[in-house]
GROMACS .gro file of C-alpha atoms in nm:
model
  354
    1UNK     CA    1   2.894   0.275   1.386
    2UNK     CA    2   2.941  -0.040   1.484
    3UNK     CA    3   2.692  -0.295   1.599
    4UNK     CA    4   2.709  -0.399   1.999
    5UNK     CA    5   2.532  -0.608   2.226
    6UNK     CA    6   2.163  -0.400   2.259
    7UNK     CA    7   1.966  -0.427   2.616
    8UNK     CA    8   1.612  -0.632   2.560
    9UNK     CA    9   1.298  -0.422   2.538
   10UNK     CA   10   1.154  -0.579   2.830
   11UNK     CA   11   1.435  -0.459   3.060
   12UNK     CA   12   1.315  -0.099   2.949
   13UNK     CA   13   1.103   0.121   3.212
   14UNK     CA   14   1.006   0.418   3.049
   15UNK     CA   15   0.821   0.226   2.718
   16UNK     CA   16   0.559  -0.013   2.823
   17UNK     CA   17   0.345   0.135   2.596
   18UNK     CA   18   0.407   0.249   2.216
   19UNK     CA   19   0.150   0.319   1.974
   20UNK     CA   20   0.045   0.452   1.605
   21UNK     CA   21  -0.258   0.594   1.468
   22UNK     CA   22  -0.558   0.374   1.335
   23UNK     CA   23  -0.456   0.144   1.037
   24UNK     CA   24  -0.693  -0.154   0.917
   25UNK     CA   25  -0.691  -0.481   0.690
   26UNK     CA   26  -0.320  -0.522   0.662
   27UNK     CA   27  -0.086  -0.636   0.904
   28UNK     CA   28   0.129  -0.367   1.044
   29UNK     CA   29   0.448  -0.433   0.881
   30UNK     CA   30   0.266  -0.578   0.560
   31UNK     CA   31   0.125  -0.230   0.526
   32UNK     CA   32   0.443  -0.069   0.517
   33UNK     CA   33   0.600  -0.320   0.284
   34UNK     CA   34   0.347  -0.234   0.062
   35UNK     CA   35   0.414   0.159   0.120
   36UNK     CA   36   0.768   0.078   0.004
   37UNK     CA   37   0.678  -0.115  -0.303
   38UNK     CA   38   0.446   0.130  -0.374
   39UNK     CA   39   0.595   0.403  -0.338
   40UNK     CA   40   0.893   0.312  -0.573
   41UNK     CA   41   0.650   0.229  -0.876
   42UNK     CA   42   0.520   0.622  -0.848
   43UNK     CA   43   0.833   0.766  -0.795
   44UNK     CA   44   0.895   0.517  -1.176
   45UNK     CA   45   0.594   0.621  -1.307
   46UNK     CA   46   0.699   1.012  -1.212
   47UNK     CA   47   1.042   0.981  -1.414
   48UNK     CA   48   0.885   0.870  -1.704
   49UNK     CA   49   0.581   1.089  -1.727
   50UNK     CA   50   0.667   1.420  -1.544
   51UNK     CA   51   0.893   1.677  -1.685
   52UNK     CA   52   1.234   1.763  -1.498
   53UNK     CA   53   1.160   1.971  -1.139
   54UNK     CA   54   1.314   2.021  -0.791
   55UNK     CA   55   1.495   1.787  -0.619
   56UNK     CA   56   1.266   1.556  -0.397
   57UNK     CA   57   1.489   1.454  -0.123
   58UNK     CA   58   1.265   1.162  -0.051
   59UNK     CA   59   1.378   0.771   0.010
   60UNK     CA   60   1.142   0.465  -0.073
   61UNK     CA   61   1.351   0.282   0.207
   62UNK     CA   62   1.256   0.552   0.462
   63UNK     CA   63   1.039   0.489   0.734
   64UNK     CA   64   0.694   0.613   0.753
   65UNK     CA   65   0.702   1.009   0.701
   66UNK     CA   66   0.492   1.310   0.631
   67UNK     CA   67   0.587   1.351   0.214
   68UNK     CA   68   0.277   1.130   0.036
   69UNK     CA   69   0.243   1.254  -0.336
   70UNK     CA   70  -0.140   1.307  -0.419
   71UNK     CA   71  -0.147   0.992  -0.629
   72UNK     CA   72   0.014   0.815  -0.407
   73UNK     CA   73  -0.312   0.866  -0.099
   74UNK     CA   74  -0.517   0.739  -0.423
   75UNK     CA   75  -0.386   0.424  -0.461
   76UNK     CA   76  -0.279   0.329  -0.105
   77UNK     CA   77  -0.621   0.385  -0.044
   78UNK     CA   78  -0.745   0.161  -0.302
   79UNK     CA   79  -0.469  -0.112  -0.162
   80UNK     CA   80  -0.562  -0.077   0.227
   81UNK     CA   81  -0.958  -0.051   0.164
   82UNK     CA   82  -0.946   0.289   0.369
   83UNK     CA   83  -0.662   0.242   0.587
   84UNK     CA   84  -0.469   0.564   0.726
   85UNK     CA   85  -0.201   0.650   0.599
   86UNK     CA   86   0.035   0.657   0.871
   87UNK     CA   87   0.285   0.331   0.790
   88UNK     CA   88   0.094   0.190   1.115
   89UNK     CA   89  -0.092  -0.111   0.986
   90UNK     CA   90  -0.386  -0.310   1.145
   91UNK     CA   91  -0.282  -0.645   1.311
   92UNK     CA   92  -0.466  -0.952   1.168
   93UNK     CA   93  -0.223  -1.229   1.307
   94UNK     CA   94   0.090  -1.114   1.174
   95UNK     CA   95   0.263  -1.179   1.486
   96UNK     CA   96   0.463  -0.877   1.502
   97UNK     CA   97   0.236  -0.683   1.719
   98UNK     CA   98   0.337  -0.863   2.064
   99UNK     CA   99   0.475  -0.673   2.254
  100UNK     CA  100   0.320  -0.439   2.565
  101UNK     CA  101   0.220  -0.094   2.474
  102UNK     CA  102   0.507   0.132   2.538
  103UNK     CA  103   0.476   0.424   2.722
  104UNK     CA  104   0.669   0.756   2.889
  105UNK     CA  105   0.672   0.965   3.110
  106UNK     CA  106   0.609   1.340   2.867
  107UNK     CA  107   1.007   1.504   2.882
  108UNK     CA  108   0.990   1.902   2.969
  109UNK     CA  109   1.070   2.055   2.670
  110UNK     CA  110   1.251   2.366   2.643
  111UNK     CA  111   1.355   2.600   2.335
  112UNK     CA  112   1.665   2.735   2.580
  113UNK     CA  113   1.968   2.619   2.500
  114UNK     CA  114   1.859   2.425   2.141
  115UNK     CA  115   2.079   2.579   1.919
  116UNK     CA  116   2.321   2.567   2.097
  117UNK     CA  117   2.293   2.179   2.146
  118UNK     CA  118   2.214   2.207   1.738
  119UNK     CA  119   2.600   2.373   1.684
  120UNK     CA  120   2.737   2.118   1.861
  121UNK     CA  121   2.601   1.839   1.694
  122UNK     CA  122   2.665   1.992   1.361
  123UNK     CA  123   3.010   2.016   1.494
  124UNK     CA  124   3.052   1.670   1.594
  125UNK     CA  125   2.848   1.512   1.272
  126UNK     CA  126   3.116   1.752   1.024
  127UNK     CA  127   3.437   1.548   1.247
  128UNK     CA  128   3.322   1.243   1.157
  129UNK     CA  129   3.482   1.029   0.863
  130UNK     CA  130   3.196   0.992   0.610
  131UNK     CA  131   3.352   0.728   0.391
  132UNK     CA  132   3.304   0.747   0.046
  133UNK     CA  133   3.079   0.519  -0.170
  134UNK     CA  134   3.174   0.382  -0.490
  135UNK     CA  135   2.899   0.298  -0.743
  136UNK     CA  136   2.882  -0.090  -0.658
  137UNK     CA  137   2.869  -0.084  -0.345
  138UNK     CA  138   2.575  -0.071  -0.108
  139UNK     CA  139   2.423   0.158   0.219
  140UNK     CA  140   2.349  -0.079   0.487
  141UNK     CA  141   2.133   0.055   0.796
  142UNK     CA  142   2.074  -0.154   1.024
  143UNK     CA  143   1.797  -0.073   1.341
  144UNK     CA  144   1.544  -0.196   1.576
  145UNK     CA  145   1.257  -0.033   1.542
  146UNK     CA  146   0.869  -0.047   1.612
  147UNK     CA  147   0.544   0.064   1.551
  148UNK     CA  148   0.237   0.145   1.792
  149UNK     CA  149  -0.164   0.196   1.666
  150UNK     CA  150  -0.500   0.066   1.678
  151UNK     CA  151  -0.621  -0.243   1.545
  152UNK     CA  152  -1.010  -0.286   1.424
  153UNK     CA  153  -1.183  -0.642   1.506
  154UNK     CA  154  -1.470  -0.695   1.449
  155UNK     CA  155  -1.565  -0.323   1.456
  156UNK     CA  156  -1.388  -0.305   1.783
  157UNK     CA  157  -1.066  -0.075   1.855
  158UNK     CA  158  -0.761  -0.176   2.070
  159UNK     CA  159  -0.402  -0.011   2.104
  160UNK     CA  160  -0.155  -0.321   1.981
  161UNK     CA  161   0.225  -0.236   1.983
  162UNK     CA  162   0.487  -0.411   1.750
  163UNK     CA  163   0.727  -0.580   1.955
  164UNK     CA  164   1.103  -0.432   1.856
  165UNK     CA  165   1.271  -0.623   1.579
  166UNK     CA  166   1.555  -0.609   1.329
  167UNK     CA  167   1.517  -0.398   1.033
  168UNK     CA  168   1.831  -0.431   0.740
  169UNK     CA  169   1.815  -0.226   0.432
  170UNK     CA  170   2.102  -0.196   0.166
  171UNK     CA  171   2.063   0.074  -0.088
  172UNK     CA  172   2.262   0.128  -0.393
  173UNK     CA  173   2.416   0.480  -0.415
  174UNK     CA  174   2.200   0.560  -0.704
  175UNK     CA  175   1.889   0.395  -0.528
  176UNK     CA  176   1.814   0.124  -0.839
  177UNK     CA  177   1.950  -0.147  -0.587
  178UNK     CA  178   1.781  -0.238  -0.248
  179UNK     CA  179   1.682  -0.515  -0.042
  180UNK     CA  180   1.472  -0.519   0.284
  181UNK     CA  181   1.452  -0.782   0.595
  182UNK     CA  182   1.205  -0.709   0.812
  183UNK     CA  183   0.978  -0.968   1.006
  184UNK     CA  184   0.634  -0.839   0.914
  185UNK     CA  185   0.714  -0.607   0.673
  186UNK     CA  186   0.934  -0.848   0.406
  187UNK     CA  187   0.862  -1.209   0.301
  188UNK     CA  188   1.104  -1.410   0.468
  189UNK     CA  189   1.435  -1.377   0.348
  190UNK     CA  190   1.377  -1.057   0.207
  191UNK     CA  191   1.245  -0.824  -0.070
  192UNK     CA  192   1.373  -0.660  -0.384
  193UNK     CA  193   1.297  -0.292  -0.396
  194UNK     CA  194   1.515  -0.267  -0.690
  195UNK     CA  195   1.347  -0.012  -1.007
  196UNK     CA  196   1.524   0.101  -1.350
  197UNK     CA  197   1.515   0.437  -1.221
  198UNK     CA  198   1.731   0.680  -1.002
  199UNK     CA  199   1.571   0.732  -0.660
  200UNK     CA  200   1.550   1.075  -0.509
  201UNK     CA  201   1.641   1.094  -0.118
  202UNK     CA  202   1.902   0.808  -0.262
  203UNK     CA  203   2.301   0.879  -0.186
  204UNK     CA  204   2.378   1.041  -0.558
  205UNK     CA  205   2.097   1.265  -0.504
  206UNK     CA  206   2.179   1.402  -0.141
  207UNK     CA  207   2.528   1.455  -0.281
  208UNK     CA  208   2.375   1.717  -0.469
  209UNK     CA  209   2.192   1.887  -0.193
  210UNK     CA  210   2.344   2.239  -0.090
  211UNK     CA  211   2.604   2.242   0.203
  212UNK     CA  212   2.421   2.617   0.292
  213UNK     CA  213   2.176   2.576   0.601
  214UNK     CA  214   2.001   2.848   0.455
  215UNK     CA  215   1.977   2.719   0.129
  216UNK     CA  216   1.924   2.397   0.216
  217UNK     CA  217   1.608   2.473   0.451
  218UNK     CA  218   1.498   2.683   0.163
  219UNK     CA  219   1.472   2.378  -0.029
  220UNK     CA  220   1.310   2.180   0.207
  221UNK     CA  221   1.006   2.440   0.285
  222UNK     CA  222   0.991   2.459  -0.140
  223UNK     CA  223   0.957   2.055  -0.181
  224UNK     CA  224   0.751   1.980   0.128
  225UNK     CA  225   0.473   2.283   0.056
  226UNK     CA  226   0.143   2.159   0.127
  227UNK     CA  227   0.261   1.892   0.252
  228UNK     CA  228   0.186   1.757   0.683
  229UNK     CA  229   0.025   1.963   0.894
  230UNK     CA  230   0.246   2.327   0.867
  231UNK     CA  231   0.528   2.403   0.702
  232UNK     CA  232   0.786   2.372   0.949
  233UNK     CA  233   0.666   2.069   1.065
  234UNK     CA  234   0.735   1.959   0.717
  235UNK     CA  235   1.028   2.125   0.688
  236UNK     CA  236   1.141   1.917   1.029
  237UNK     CA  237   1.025   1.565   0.949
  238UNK     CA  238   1.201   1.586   0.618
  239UNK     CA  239   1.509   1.672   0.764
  240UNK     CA  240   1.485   1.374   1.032
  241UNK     CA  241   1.416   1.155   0.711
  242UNK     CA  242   1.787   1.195   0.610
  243UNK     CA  243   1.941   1.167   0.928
  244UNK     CA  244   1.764   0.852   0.969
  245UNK     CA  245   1.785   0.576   0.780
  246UNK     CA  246   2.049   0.722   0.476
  247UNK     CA  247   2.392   0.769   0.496
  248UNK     CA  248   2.430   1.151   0.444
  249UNK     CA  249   2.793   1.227   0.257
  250UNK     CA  250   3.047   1.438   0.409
  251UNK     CA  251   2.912   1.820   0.508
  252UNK     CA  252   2.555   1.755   0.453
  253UNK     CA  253   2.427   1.603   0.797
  254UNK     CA  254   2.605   1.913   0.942
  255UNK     CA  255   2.401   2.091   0.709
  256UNK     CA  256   2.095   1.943   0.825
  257UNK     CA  257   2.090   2.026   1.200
  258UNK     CA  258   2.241   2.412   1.126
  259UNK     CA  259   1.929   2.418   0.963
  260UNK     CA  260   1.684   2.236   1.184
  261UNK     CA  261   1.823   2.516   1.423
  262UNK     CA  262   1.644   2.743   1.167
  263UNK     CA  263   1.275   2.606   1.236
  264UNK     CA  264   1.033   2.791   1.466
  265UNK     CA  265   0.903   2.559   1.760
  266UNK     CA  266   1.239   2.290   1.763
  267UNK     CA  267   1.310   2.218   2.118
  268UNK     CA  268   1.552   2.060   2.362
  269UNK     CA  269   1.439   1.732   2.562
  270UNK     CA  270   1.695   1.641   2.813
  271UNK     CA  271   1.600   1.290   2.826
  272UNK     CA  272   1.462   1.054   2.586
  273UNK     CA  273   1.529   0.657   2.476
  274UNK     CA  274   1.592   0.467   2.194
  275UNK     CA  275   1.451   0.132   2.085
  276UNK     CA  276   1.698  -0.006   2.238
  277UNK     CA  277   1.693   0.137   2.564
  278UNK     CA  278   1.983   0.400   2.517
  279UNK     CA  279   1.923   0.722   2.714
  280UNK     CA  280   2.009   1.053   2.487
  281UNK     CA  281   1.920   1.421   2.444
  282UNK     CA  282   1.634   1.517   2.189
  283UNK     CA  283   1.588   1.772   1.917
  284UNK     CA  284   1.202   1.793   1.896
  285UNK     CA  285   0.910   1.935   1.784
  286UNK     CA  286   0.581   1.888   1.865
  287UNK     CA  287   0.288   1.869   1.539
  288UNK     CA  288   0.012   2.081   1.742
  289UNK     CA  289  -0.238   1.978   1.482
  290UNK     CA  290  -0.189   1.549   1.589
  291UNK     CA  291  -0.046   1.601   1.896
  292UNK     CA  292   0.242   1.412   1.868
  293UNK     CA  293   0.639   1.493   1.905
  294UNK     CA  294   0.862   1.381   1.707
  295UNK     CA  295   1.222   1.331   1.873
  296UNK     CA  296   1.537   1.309   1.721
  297UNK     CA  297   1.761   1.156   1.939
  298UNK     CA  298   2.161   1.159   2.046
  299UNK     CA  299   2.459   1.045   2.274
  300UNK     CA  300   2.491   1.319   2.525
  301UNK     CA  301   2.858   1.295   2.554
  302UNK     CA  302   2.917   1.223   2.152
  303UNK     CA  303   2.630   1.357   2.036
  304UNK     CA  304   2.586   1.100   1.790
  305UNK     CA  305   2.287   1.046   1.612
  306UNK     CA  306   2.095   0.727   1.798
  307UNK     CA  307   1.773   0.720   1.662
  308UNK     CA  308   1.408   0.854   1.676
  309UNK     CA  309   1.041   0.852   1.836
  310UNK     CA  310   0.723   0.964   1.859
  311UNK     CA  311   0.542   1.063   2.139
  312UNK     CA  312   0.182   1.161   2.185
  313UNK     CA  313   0.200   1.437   2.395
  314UNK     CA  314  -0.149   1.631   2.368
  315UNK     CA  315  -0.442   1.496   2.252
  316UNK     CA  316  -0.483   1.611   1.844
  317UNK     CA  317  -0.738   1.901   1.698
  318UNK     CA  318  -0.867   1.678   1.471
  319UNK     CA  319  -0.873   1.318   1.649
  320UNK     CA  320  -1.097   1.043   1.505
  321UNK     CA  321  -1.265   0.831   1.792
  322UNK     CA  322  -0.982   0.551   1.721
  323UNK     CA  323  -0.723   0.836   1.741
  324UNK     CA  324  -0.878   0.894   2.109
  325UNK     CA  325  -0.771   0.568   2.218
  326UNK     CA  326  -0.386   0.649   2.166
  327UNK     CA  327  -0.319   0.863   2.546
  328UNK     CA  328  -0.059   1.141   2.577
  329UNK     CA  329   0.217   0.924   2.666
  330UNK     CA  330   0.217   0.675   2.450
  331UNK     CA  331   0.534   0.606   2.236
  332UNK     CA  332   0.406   0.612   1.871
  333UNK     CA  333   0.702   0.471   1.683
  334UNK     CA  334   1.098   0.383   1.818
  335UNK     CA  335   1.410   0.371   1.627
  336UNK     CA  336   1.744   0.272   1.706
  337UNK     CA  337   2.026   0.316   1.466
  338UNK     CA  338   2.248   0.009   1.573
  339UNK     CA  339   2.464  -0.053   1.232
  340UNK     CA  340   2.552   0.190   0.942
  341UNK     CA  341   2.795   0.081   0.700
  342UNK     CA  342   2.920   0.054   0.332
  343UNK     CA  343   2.935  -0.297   0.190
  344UNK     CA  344   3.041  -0.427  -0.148
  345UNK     CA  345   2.705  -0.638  -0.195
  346UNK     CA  346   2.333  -0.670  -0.097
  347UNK     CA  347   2.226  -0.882   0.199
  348UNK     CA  348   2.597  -0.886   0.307
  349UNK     CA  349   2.666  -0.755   0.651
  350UNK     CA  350   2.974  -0.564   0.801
  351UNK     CA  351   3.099  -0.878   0.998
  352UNK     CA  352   3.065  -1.113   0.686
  353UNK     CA  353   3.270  -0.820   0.493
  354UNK     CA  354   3.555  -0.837   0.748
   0.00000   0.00000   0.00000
């Protein structure tokens, strides 16, 4: 996919307000930078100390998701001082939480007619070319994305959005090799999230990953047990993890949505945008336990993958008083896929390959 001029944000009526849970004492995308970092130095520690098990389809370059080892909650939470662990940080003058609150209008959603829109984006996702990667070259995604959630003052609470910005990541195939640029979540310039260790969720690990929806689901509900808030919630958000920000090799993505089919309480929205103002048709499914739906979402006429939200929807079962400030509505996080390529170097760009 190729990158193209993108609307502005503030041309956009259906997302004046966006918004994440409750994070504190980091800026939002320092928070997240810090999830990254972090998150590689387990998955180290992990090679080196655990003994051989399942697959864990899992990517430190991914944005936030539901699959937080126990160790990991540990020592995030000695890093934030108590901060949620979301990937929604607390504001303290980072500048990145501008913009307006984005908002929706709530999409009907409807279970009629989902797997059939499923088939036909597993058709359309096994036509396309998946180019092959050799082992020096590099994943680049390239997106706009942003994050919504309440920000703590002074003991007071206030719904702050991120304003939508860039976000470039290059992987190597093996996932030693990365580098992130992301205003608020990087130094300027960039970061290194390089480590001396394979990365699972990396390219040479999904190529392993069963072609089989069935066996492929099977794997996910194995590897995400105990994990979010039910098992095919789980099962769902790990799936959207590697139709997001990877670059899934040829058969796999039409795997994936064969087998999100598969999962009880996935549902059709008929209209939904990007963070870039694209209109598509969702794959969803709501997490009854915080209330918020997560949408995966496409061309209508390609069905091409275009990116992903949130939406609270309902208010949660188990809200915190700060959760109480995000309203049904609200747009939690945005995504837009704008650029996904295969380069021969890190921090080098499609156009400067050409």
């Amino acid at each position: 996919m190729n990158a193209s001029p993108l609307p502005h944000p503030a041309e956009w009526q259906e997302t004046e307000g966006l918004q994440p849970p409750a994070e504190r004492d980091l800026p939002a995308g320092r928070h997240q930078f810090h999830k990254e970092r972090l998150m590689a130095q387990i998955h180290d520690e992990h090679r080196t100390t655990a003994p051989a098990g399942p697959h864990k389809p899992r990517n430190r370059f991914l944005r936030p998701a539901i699959v937080w080892p126990v160790a990991a909650c540990a020592l995030v939470g000695a890093i934030v001082a108590g901060g949620v662990l979301t990937g929604r940080g607390a504001d303290t003058g980072s500048g990145v939480a501008t913009g307006p609150v984005l908002t929706t209008d709530i999409g009907t959603a409807s279970a009629r007619g989902t797997t059939t829109l499923l088939d036909r984006i597993s058709l359309a996702a096994g036509q396309a070319p998946t180019p092959q990667v050799r082992d020096d070259q590099y994943i680049y995604i390239e997106s706009t994305t942003a994050d919504t959630y309440v920000r703590t003052v002074d003991d007071k609470h206030s719904v702050v959005s991120e304003k939508p910005h860039r976000r470039q990541v290059w992987e190597s195939p093996d996932g030693r090799k990365g580098w992130l640029i992301e205003p608020g979540n990087s130094p300027d310039g960039g970061e290194t999230l390089n480590s001396p260790y394979a990365a699972a969720g990396a390219y040479n690990d999904l190529v392993t990953l069963p072609t089989d929806p069935d066996a492929l689901l099977k794997r996910f509900y194995e590897e995400s047990k105990g994990q979010g808030n039910s098992p095919d919630q789980a099962a769902f958000e790990m799936i959207g993890d590697l139709i997001g920000e990877s670059y899934p090799p040829a058969g796999l993505e039409a795997a994936l949505y064969k087998a999100a089919a598969k999962i009880p309480g996935v549902v059709t929205v008929d209209d939904a945008v990007d963070a870039v103002g694209r209109h598509g048709v969702a794959v969803a499914r709501l997490d009854e336990v915080s209330g918020e739906r997560t949408e995966w979402i496409f061309d209508k006429k390609t069905y091409t993958f275009l990116g992903e939200r949130r939406v609270q929807v309902q208010r949660g079962e188990n809200s915190n008083p700060e959760d109480l400030l995000i309203k049904p509505g609200t747009i939690t996080f945005t995504s837009a896929i704008t650029t996904r390529a295969i380069v021969d170097n890190a921090k080098e760009t499609p156009s400067q390959a050409s």
